[in-house]
Amino acid sequence: MFHSQSTFENKTVKWKQSDLF
């Protein structure tokens, strides 16, 4: 469960970074 949550947060960060660029 914790691992999945971490992955989800990581994807969100990547998506935000992509949006900025």
N, CA, C and O atoms as a Tinker XYZ file with bonds, in Angstrom:
    84  protein
     1  N      0.835000   -1.195000    0.000000    73     2
     2  CA     0.000000    0.000000    0.000000    64     1     3
     3  C      0.878000    1.257000    0.000000    63     2     4     5
     4  O      0.677000    2.174000   -0.796000    81     3
     5  N      1.838000    1.274000    0.897000    73     3     6
     6  CA     2.726000    2.442000    0.973000    64     5     7
     7  C      3.492000    2.611000   -0.342000    63     6     8     9
     8  O      3.683000    3.727000   -0.825000    81     7
     9  N      3.925000    1.484000   -0.910000    73     7    10
    10  CA     4.687000    1.533000   -2.164000    64     9    11
    11  C      3.820000    2.142000   -3.277000    63    10    12    13
    12  O      4.290000    2.974000   -4.054000    81    11
    13  N      2.574000    1.726000   -3.344000    73    11    14
    14  CA     1.666000    2.240000   -4.384000    64    13    15
    15  C      1.468000    3.741000   -4.199000    63    14    16    17
    16  O      1.483000    4.506000   -5.164000    81    15
    17  N      1.282000    4.148000   -2.954000    73    15    18
    18  CA     1.082000    5.574000   -2.686000    64    17    19
    19  C      2.304000    6.369000   -3.136000    63    18    20    21
    20  O      2.170000    7.429000   -3.748000    81    19
    21  N      3.482000    5.860000   -2.835000    73    19    22
    22  CA     4.722000    6.541000   -3.224000    64    21    23
    23  C      4.782000    6.661000   -4.745000    63    22    24    25
    24  O      5.151000    7.711000   -5.270000    81    23
    25  N      4.426000    5.605000   -5.444000    73    23    26
    26  CA     4.462000    5.633000   -6.907000    64    25    27
    27  C      3.485000    6.675000   -7.423000    63    26    28    29
    28  O      3.789000    7.419000   -8.356000    81    27
    29  N      2.315000    6.723000   -6.812000    73    27    30
    30  CA     1.301000    7.693000   -7.237000    64    29    31
    31  C      1.840000    9.119000   -7.081000    63    30    32    33
    32  O      1.698000    9.941000   -7.986000    81    31
    33  N      2.449000    9.403000   -5.950000    73    31    34
    34  CA     3.009000   10.737000   -5.712000    64    33    35
    35  C      4.099000   11.037000   -6.734000    63    34    36    37
    36  O      4.186000   12.150000   -7.252000    81    35
    37  N      4.925000   10.042000   -7.018000    73    35    38
    38  CA     6.004000   10.226000   -7.985000    64    37    39
    39  C      5.412000   10.590000   -9.348000    63    38    40    41
    40  O      5.915000   11.496000  -10.013000    81    39
    41  N      4.374000    9.912000   -9.765000    73    39    42
    42  CA     3.739000   10.197000  -11.057000    64    41    43
    43  C      3.183000   11.614000  -11.065000    63    42    44    45
    44  O      3.303000   12.331000  -12.058000    81    43
    45  N      2.571000   12.014000   -9.943000    73    43    46
    46  CA     2.008000   13.366000   -9.859000    64    45    47
    47  C      3.112000   14.403000  -10.030000    63    46    48    49
    48  O      2.941000   15.385000  -10.754000    81    47
    49  N      4.231000   14.187000   -9.371000    73    47    50
    50  CA     5.356000   15.126000   -9.465000    64    49    51
    51  C      5.851000   15.195000  -10.909000    63    50    52    53
    52  O      6.113000   16.279000  -11.429000    81    51
    53  N      5.976000   14.037000  -11.553000    73    51    54
    54  CA     6.437000   13.997000  -12.949000    64    53    55
    55  C      5.464000   14.750000  -13.837000    63    54    56    57
    56  O      5.868000   15.515000  -14.713000    81    55
    57  N      4.174000   14.526000  -13.604000    73    55    58
    58  CA     3.157000   15.184000  -14.429000    64    57    59
    59  C      3.245000   16.708000  -14.243000    63    58    60    61
    60  O      3.185000   17.456000  -15.218000    81    59
    61  N      3.383000   17.155000  -13.016000    73    59    62
    62  CA     3.499000   18.592000  -12.748000    64    61    63
    63  C      4.749000   19.158000  -13.421000    63    62    64    65
    64  O      4.705000   20.237000  -14.011000    81    63
    65  N      5.847000   18.439000  -13.332000    73    63    66
    66  CA     7.090000   18.911000  -13.954000    64    65    67
    67  C      6.893000   19.016000  -15.464000    63    66    68    69
    68  O      7.325000   19.990000  -16.080000    81    67
    69  N      6.246000   18.024000  -16.057000    73    67    70
    70  CA     6.017000   18.034000  -17.510000    64    69    71
    71  C      5.152000   19.236000  -17.872000    63    70    72    73
    72  O      5.391000   19.895000  -18.885000    81    71
    73  N      4.165000   19.517000  -17.058000    73    71    74
    74  CA     3.266000   20.633000  -17.328000    64    73    75
    75  C      4.050000   21.951000  -17.290000    63    74    76    77
    76  O      3.821000   22.842000  -18.108000    81    75
    77  N      4.967000   22.060000  -16.341000    73    75    78
    78  CA     5.764000   23.287000  -16.225000    64    77    79
    79  C      6.624000   23.468000  -17.470000    63    78    80    81
    80  O      6.733000   24.569000  -18.011000    81    79
    81  N      7.229000   22.375000  -17.914000    73    79    82
    82  CA     8.078000   22.466000  -19.107000    64    81    83
    83  C      7.182000   22.434000  -20.326000    63    82    84
    84  O      7.672000   22.498000  -21.454000    81    83
